[in-house]
Short mmCIF file of C-alpha atoms in Angstrom, two decimals:
data_model
loop_
_atom_site.label_atom_id
_atom_site.label_comp_id
_atom_site.label_asym_id
_atom_site.label_seq_id
_atom_site.Cartn_x
_atom_site.Cartn_y
_atom_site.Cartn_z
CA MET A 1 3.21 14.10 45.97
CA LEU A 2 4.98 17.47 45.98
CA PRO A 3 8.52 16.11 45.40
CA ARG A 4 7.30 14.26 42.31
CA LEU A 5 5.49 17.35 41.06
CA LEU A 6 8.61 19.46 41.55
CA GLU A 7 10.58 16.96 39.48
CA ILE A 8 8.01 17.24 36.67
CA GLU A 9 8.31 21.04 36.81
CA ARG A 10 12.08 20.72 36.46
CA ARG A 11 11.68 18.40 33.46
CA PHE A 12 9.23 20.84 31.90
CA ALA A 13 11.72 23.70 32.33
CA ASP A 14 14.46 21.57 30.73
CA VAL A 15 12.21 20.78 27.74
CA GLU A 16 11.31 24.45 27.25
CA ARG A 17 14.98 25.40 27.41
CA ASP A 18 15.90 22.75 24.83
CA LEU A 19 13.11 23.95 22.53
CA MET A 20 14.75 27.39 22.52
CA ASN A 21 18.19 25.93 21.76
CA PRO A 22 19.27 26.94 18.20
CA ALA A 23 21.33 23.75 17.89
CA ILE A 24 18.20 21.63 18.33
CA ALA A 25 15.97 23.82 16.14
CA GLY A 26 17.58 22.33 13.04
CA LYS A 27 16.68 18.74 14.03
CA PRO A 28 13.01 18.14 13.11
CA SER A 29 12.72 14.72 14.79
CA GLU A 30 14.18 16.06 18.05
CA MET A 31 11.88 19.08 17.92
CA ARG A 32 8.88 16.77 17.47
CA ARG A 33 10.00 14.67 20.43
CA LEU A 34 10.43 17.74 22.62
CA GLY A 35 7.15 19.21 21.46
CA ARG A 36 5.34 16.01 22.38
CA ALA A 37 7.06 15.96 25.79
CA ARG A 38 6.02 19.56 26.41
CA ARG A 39 2.39 18.83 25.54
CA GLU A 40 2.38 15.84 27.91
CA LEU A 41 3.97 17.71 30.82
CA GLU A 42 2.19 21.06 30.49
CA PRO A 43 -1.21 20.00 31.96
CA VAL A 44 0.54 18.52 35.02
CA VAL A 45 2.63 21.66 35.49
CA GLU A 46 -0.44 23.90 35.23
CA ALA A 47 -2.32 21.76 37.78
CA THR A 48 0.75 21.80 40.06
CA ARG A 49 0.87 25.58 39.99
CA ARG A 50 -2.84 25.77 40.79
CA TYR A 51 -2.26 23.32 43.64
CA ARG A 52 0.60 25.39 45.04
CA ARG A 53 -1.43 28.61 44.84
CA THR A 54 -4.35 26.90 46.58
CA LEU A 55 -2.09 25.69 49.42
CA GLU A 56 -0.65 29.19 49.88
CA GLU A 57 -4.11 30.78 49.93
CA LEU A 58 -5.33 28.14 52.37
CA ASP A 59 -2.43 28.90 54.72
CA GLN A 60 -3.34 32.59 54.58
CA ALA A 61 -7.04 31.90 55.24
CA GLU A 62 -6.26 29.64 58.19
CA ALA A 63 -3.91 32.27 59.62
CA MET A 64 -6.79 34.79 59.57
CA LEU A 65 -8.92 32.51 61.76
CA ALA A 66 -7.13 33.96 64.78
CA ASP A 67 -8.64 37.39 64.06
CA PRO A 68 -12.15 37.60 65.63
CA GLU A 69 -13.27 40.20 63.09
CA LEU A 70 -12.23 38.09 60.10
CA ARG A 71 -12.96 34.63 61.49
CA ALA A 72 -16.33 34.08 59.79
CA LEU A 73 -15.07 35.23 56.39
CA ALA A 74 -11.82 33.28 56.79
CA GLN A 75 -13.70 30.11 57.78
CA GLU A 76 -15.84 30.29 54.65
CA GLU A 77 -12.78 30.91 52.46
CA ALA A 78 -10.82 28.09 54.10
CA GLU A 79 -13.64 25.60 53.50
CA ARG A 80 -13.80 26.56 49.83
CA LEU A 81 -10.03 26.23 49.47
CA ARG A 82 -10.00 22.81 51.17
CA GLU A 83 -12.56 21.62 48.61
CA ASP A 84 -10.40 23.05 45.82
CA ARG A 85 -7.34 21.34 47.29
CA SER A 86 -9.10 17.96 47.37
CA ALA A 87 -10.35 18.36 43.80
CA ILE A 88 -6.89 19.27 42.48
CA GLU A 89 -5.31 16.39 44.42
CA GLU A 90 -7.70 13.94 42.73
CA GLU A 91 -6.92 15.53 39.37
CA LEU A 92 -3.19 15.17 39.98
CA LYS A 93 -3.55 11.55 41.10
CA ILE A 94 -5.02 10.75 37.69
CA MET A 95 -2.32 12.74 35.90
CA LEU A 96 0.46 10.96 37.81
CA LEU A 97 -0.77 7.46 36.99
CA PRO A 98 1.63 5.36 34.89
CA ARG A 99 0.85 6.23 31.29
CA ASP A 100 1.44 4.48 28.02
CA PRO A 101 4.49 6.18 26.48
CA ASN A 102 2.72 6.00 23.10
CA ASP A 103 -0.40 7.89 24.25
CA GLY A 104 0.65 11.16 22.65
CA ARG A 105 1.23 9.65 19.21
CA SER A 106 -0.77 9.65 16.03
CA VAL A 107 -2.29 6.39 14.84
CA ILE A 108 -2.11 3.87 12.02
CA MET A 109 -5.40 1.97 11.92
CA GLU A 110 -6.13 -1.17 9.93
CA ILE A 111 -9.69 -2.46 9.45
CA ARG A 112 -10.37 -5.87 7.91
CA PRO A 113 -13.47 -8.06 7.59
CA ALA A 114 -13.12 -11.42 9.36
CA ALA A 115 -16.02 -13.89 9.53
CA GLY A 116 -19.20 -13.24 7.61
CA GLY A 117 -18.35 -12.87 3.93
CA ASP A 118 -19.83 -9.88 2.10
CA GLU A 119 -21.67 -8.68 5.21
CA ALA A 120 -18.36 -8.46 7.11
CA GLY A 121 -16.97 -6.30 4.30
CA LEU A 122 -20.00 -4.01 4.50
CA PHE A 123 -19.63 -3.61 8.26
CA ALA A 124 -15.90 -2.96 7.87
CA ALA A 125 -16.87 -0.05 5.61
CA ASP A 126 -19.35 1.14 8.28
CA LEU A 127 -16.59 1.12 10.92
CA MET A 128 -14.22 2.96 8.58
CA ARG A 129 -16.81 5.71 8.09
CA MET A 130 -17.43 5.82 11.86
CA TYR A 131 -13.78 6.58 12.56
CA LEU A 132 -13.57 9.04 9.66
CA ARG A 133 -16.61 10.94 10.97
CA MET A 134 -15.27 10.91 14.52
CA ALA A 135 -11.96 12.33 13.30
CA GLU A 136 -13.77 14.96 11.22
CA ARG A 137 -15.82 16.04 14.24
CA LEU A 138 -12.65 16.35 16.35
CA ARG A 139 -10.82 18.11 13.49
CA TRP A 140 -8.21 15.37 13.35
CA LYS A 141 -6.35 14.94 10.09
CA VAL A 142 -7.04 11.60 8.40
CA GLU A 143 -5.48 9.97 5.35
CA ILE A 144 -6.56 6.76 3.65
CA ILE A 145 -3.22 5.13 2.94
CA ASP A 146 -4.51 2.02 1.20
CA GLN A 147 -7.82 0.25 0.70
CA GLU A 148 -9.50 -2.33 -1.44
CA GLU A 149 -13.22 -2.09 -2.00
CA THR A 150 -15.70 -4.82 -2.84
CA GLY A 151 -18.34 -4.61 -5.52
CA LEU A 152 -21.14 -4.35 -2.93
CA GLY A 153 -19.88 -1.19 -1.26
CA GLY A 154 -17.85 -2.96 1.38
CA ILE A 155 -14.10 -3.14 1.82
CA SER A 156 -11.58 -5.96 1.82
CA TRP A 157 -9.24 -3.85 3.94
CA VAL A 158 -8.33 -0.25 4.68
CA THR A 159 -5.33 1.40 6.30
CA LEU A 160 -5.87 4.85 7.81
CA ARG A 161 -3.45 7.37 9.25
CA ILE A 162 -5.05 9.54 11.95
CA ASP A 163 -2.78 12.47 12.72
CA ALA A 164 -3.55 14.19 16.03
CA ASP A 165 -1.87 14.68 19.38
CA GLY A 166 -3.15 12.01 21.73
CA ALA A 167 -5.05 10.06 19.06
CA TYR A 168 -3.57 6.80 20.33
CA SER A 169 -4.63 7.52 23.93
CA ARG A 170 -8.29 7.48 22.84
CA LEU A 171 -8.31 5.02 19.96
CA LYS A 172 -6.09 2.25 21.39
CA PHE A 173 -9.15 0.70 23.04
CA GLU A 174 -10.64 0.07 19.58
CA SER A 175 -8.13 -2.73 18.88
CA GLY A 176 -9.89 -6.06 18.71
CA VAL A 177 -12.76 -7.93 17.13
CA HIS A 178 -15.97 -5.97 16.52
CA ARG A 179 -19.07 -8.16 16.10
CA VAL A 180 -22.25 -7.08 14.29
CA GLN A 181 -25.66 -8.73 14.48
CA ARG A 182 -28.14 -7.53 11.86
CA VAL A 183 -30.14 -8.48 8.79
CA PRO A 184 -27.73 -8.07 5.86
CA LYS A 185 -28.73 -6.09 2.79
CA THR A 186 -27.97 -9.24 0.82
CA GLU A 187 -30.37 -11.40 2.91
CA SER A 188 -33.76 -11.86 1.23
CA GLN A 189 -35.43 -13.80 4.05
CA GLY A 190 -34.80 -11.29 6.84
CA ARG A 191 -32.58 -13.53 8.97
CA ILE A 192 -30.18 -11.97 11.46
CA HIS A 193 -26.58 -12.59 10.50
CA THR A 194 -23.50 -12.39 12.75
CA SER A 195 -20.25 -11.06 11.26
CA THR A 196 -16.95 -9.87 12.65
CA VAL A 197 -14.40 -7.22 11.72
CA THR A 198 -10.91 -6.79 13.14
CA VAL A 199 -9.54 -3.37 14.01
CA ALA A 200 -5.84 -2.84 14.74
CA VAL A 201 -4.71 0.48 16.22
CA LEU A 202 -0.97 1.10 16.19
CA PRO A 203 0.98 4.09 17.54
CA GLU A 204 2.64 5.75 14.57
CA ALA A 205 6.41 5.36 14.63
CA GLU A 206 8.78 8.14 13.66
CA GLU A 207 12.06 7.73 11.81
CA VAL A 208 13.97 8.15 15.06
CA ASP A 209 12.09 5.17 16.57
CA VAL A 210 13.03 2.54 13.98
CA GLU A 211 16.17 2.08 11.92
CA ILE A 212 15.43 0.49 8.55
CA LYS A 213 18.29 -0.46 6.25
CA THR A 214 17.76 0.12 2.55
CA ASP A 215 19.24 -3.30 1.76
CA ASP A 216 16.48 -4.92 3.84
CA LEU A 217 13.73 -3.54 1.60
CA GLU A 218 12.20 -4.98 -1.54
CA VAL A 219 10.33 -2.17 -3.31
CA THR A 220 8.05 -2.83 -6.27
CA THR A 221 5.66 -0.60 -8.19
CA TYR A 222 2.34 -1.40 -9.80
CA ARG A 223 -0.66 0.40 -11.23
CA SER A 224 -3.30 1.75 -8.88
CA SER A 225 -6.62 0.03 -9.42
CA SER A 226 -10.26 0.58 -8.56
CA ALA A 227 -12.56 -1.73 -6.63
CA GLY A 228 -13.43 -3.66 -9.74
CA GLY A 229 -9.82 -4.28 -10.57
CA GLN A 230 -9.74 -1.94 -13.57
CA HIS A 231 -6.54 0.07 -13.83
CA VAL A 232 -7.20 3.76 -13.45
CA GLN A 233 -3.67 4.91 -14.15
CA LYS A 234 -1.27 4.04 -16.92
CA ASN A 235 1.76 4.81 -14.75
CA GLU A 236 2.94 2.51 -11.97
CA THR A 237 2.49 4.89 -9.04
CA ALA A 238 1.38 2.36 -6.40
CA ILE A 239 4.08 1.07 -4.08
CA ARG A 240 4.60 -2.27 -2.36
CA ILE A 241 7.41 -2.53 0.21
CA ILE A 242 8.50 -5.81 1.80
CA HIS A 243 10.82 -5.82 4.81
CA LYS A 244 12.84 -8.92 4.02
CA PRO A 245 14.07 -9.78 7.55
CA THR A 246 10.51 -9.93 8.95
CA GLY A 247 8.38 -10.47 5.86
CA LEU A 248 6.21 -7.47 6.77
CA MET A 249 4.57 -5.81 3.77
CA SER A 250 3.20 -2.31 3.32
CA THR A 251 1.36 -0.89 0.32
CA CYS A 252 0.01 2.49 -0.72
CA GLN A 253 -1.84 3.57 -3.86
CA ASP A 254 -3.77 6.56 -2.55
CA GLU A 255 -1.57 9.28 -4.07
CA ARG A 256 -0.88 10.02 -7.73
CA SER A 257 2.82 10.42 -7.04
CA GLN A 258 5.05 7.38 -6.64
CA ALA A 259 7.23 9.30 -4.16
CA GLN A 260 4.23 10.22 -1.98
CA ASN A 261 2.98 6.64 -2.01
CA LYS A 262 6.41 5.39 -0.99
CA GLU A 263 6.58 7.89 1.87
CA LYS A 264 3.22 6.73 3.22
CA ALA A 265 4.05 3.05 2.77
CA MET A 266 7.29 3.57 4.70
CA ALA A 267 5.35 5.26 7.53
CA VAL A 268 3.13 2.19 7.84
CA LEU A 269 6.10 -0.17 7.69
CA ARG A 270 7.94 1.78 10.42
CA THR A 271 4.83 1.61 12.58
CA LYS A 272 4.47 -2.16 12.13
CA LEU A 273 8.14 -2.72 12.96
CA TYR A 274 7.83 -0.44 15.99
CA GLU A 275 4.76 -2.35 17.19
CA MET A 276 6.55 -5.66 16.68
CA GLU A 277 9.46 -4.49 18.82
CA GLN A 278 7.14 -3.11 21.51
CA GLU A 279 5.27 -6.42 21.69
CA ARG A 280 8.53 -8.36 21.90
CA LEU A 281 9.69 -6.21 24.81
CA ALA A 282 6.30 -6.45 26.53
CA LYS A 283 6.26 -10.23 26.14
CA GLU A 284 9.70 -10.45 27.69
CA ARG A 285 8.37 -8.59 30.72
CA GLY A 286 5.30 -10.83 30.92
CA GLU A 287 2.96 -7.92 30.19
CA MET A 288 1.82 -8.73 26.67
CA ARG A 289 -1.14 -6.45 25.97
CA ARG A 290 -2.14 -6.21 29.63
CA GLY A 291 -1.71 -2.44 29.44
CA GLN A 292 -4.98 -2.22 27.53
CA VAL A 293 -8.47 -2.83 28.89
CA GLY A 294 -8.86 -6.57 29.44
CA THR A 295 -6.02 -8.24 27.66
CA GLY A 296 -6.51 -6.14 24.54
CA ASP A 297 -5.70 -9.17 22.42
CA ARG A 298 -6.87 -8.61 18.87
CA SER A 299 -8.39 -12.09 18.71
CA GLU A 300 -10.88 -11.11 21.43
CA LYS A 301 -14.44 -10.02 20.78
CA ILE A 302 -14.43 -6.58 22.39
CA ARG A 303 -17.75 -5.15 21.23
CA THR A 304 -21.09 -6.20 19.74
CA TYR A 305 -23.36 -3.99 17.61
CA ASN A 306 -26.86 -5.50 17.88
CA PHE A 307 -28.99 -3.74 15.25
CA PRO A 308 -32.38 -5.35 16.07
CA GLN A 309 -32.07 -4.04 19.65
CA ASP A 310 -30.21 -0.84 18.64
CA ARG A 311 -27.67 -1.71 21.32
CA ILE A 312 -23.87 -1.58 21.48
CA THR A 313 -22.25 -3.73 24.17
CA ASP A 314 -18.62 -3.31 25.16
CA HIS A 315 -17.77 -6.69 26.68
CA ARG A 316 -14.63 -5.51 28.48
CA ILE A 317 -16.47 -3.17 30.83
CA GLY A 318 -20.01 -4.57 30.53
CA MET A 319 -21.37 -1.32 29.16
CA ASP A 320 -24.55 -1.14 27.06
CA LEU A 321 -25.16 1.91 24.90
CA PHE A 322 -28.22 2.52 22.74
CA GLY A 323 -28.15 4.44 19.47
CA ILE A 324 -26.17 2.58 16.81
CA PRO A 325 -26.87 5.19 14.07
CA GLN A 326 -25.39 7.96 16.25
CA ALA A 327 -22.33 5.82 17.04
CA LEU A 328 -21.72 4.98 13.39
CA ALA A 329 -21.98 8.71 12.69
CA GLY A 330 -18.84 9.11 14.80
CA ASP A 331 -20.35 9.79 18.23
CA ILE A 332 -18.53 7.17 20.33
CA ASP A 333 -17.19 9.51 23.02
CA ARG A 334 -19.27 7.90 25.78
CA LEU A 335 -17.74 4.52 25.01
CA LEU A 336 -14.19 5.84 24.82
CA ASP A 337 -14.58 7.94 27.98
CA ALA A 338 -15.91 4.92 29.88
CA LEU A 339 -12.97 2.78 28.75
CA ILE A 340 -10.47 5.46 29.76
CA GLN A 341 -12.15 5.89 33.16
CA ASP A 342 -12.11 2.12 33.70
CA GLU A 343 -8.39 2.00 32.97
CA GLN A 344 -7.76 4.91 35.35
CA ALA A 345 -9.80 3.23 38.10
CA ARG A 346 -7.79 0.01 37.75
CA LEU A 347 -4.51 1.91 37.82
CA LEU A 348 -5.61 3.87 40.91
CA ALA A 349 -6.56 0.60 42.63
CA GLN A 350 -3.17 -0.90 41.76
CA ALA A 351 -1.43 2.21 43.06
CA GLY A 352 -3.40 1.92 46.30
CA ASP A 353 -2.51 -1.76 46.68
CA SER A 354 1.18 -1.00 46.26
CA VAL A 355 1.21 1.64 49.03
#
């Protein structure tokens, strides 16, 4: 383990040196890349230094065992340090697991109702508020890039940008089909209805990740509109961008400025193109979506929210959690922590099998 840890320390030193380089300071994208690398490496380096100090102190305590006057005290200290050593070793094993290179990125999230009509749109709005409240509690910055509301208080779709270091590492497990079982507000006879909503979580791409040619873009403007379709602005500030080679489309009407809407729409388009390229590469390697819990395929039912029983079931790890109101208020840490721990356990098992 130590040779690998020493290599990480060397990489960390290189990153810190580059961050102090005046020639790089004038390159924002490179500074962001280096800053992200530093944040990813720093916890490992700090744990490595604690590990090294613990080994040195343990050597000193064991050396004192030869002194009859200090033996009892040294034995007690050595036992404590051996426990510390084991704990740090387990911590480092987790840190050294293969990690998704996108884990440190911010997120573009898309939420859309699937099966279930108006009730699916209402639950899509519930999920949107759940993620907004979670982000607010964690002090993550969130922007609604584009959305279309329905007349009943639901949504036809919404695109969110969640800007926080490591947002993707926690939210990537939310990709998939979310199923709800409850009596809809629109149901007069009290029958339980089953609806589904799709959630897509994409690592936000930066300009350095994707090259987009201006000639490949078809940019149109239109008036921002409300849920009822009534125009709320006389100027055409909303933006629609189509990437002609792929047919991908991105829209934004959240801002009053056409330039700001275009900037946000381009961020979403870059992210979709980046995701498309990542999936192509993963498919070539025969690993399509296997890096997520289960297969992570977005057509899968990953979770059920059963309102009559006040129970949330995550089907990938067989976990039941009670308290739907608390979860929809943004408190889904227990679910996310369990999914992360399950992934770590599988990776540790794979690492053990390969030894």
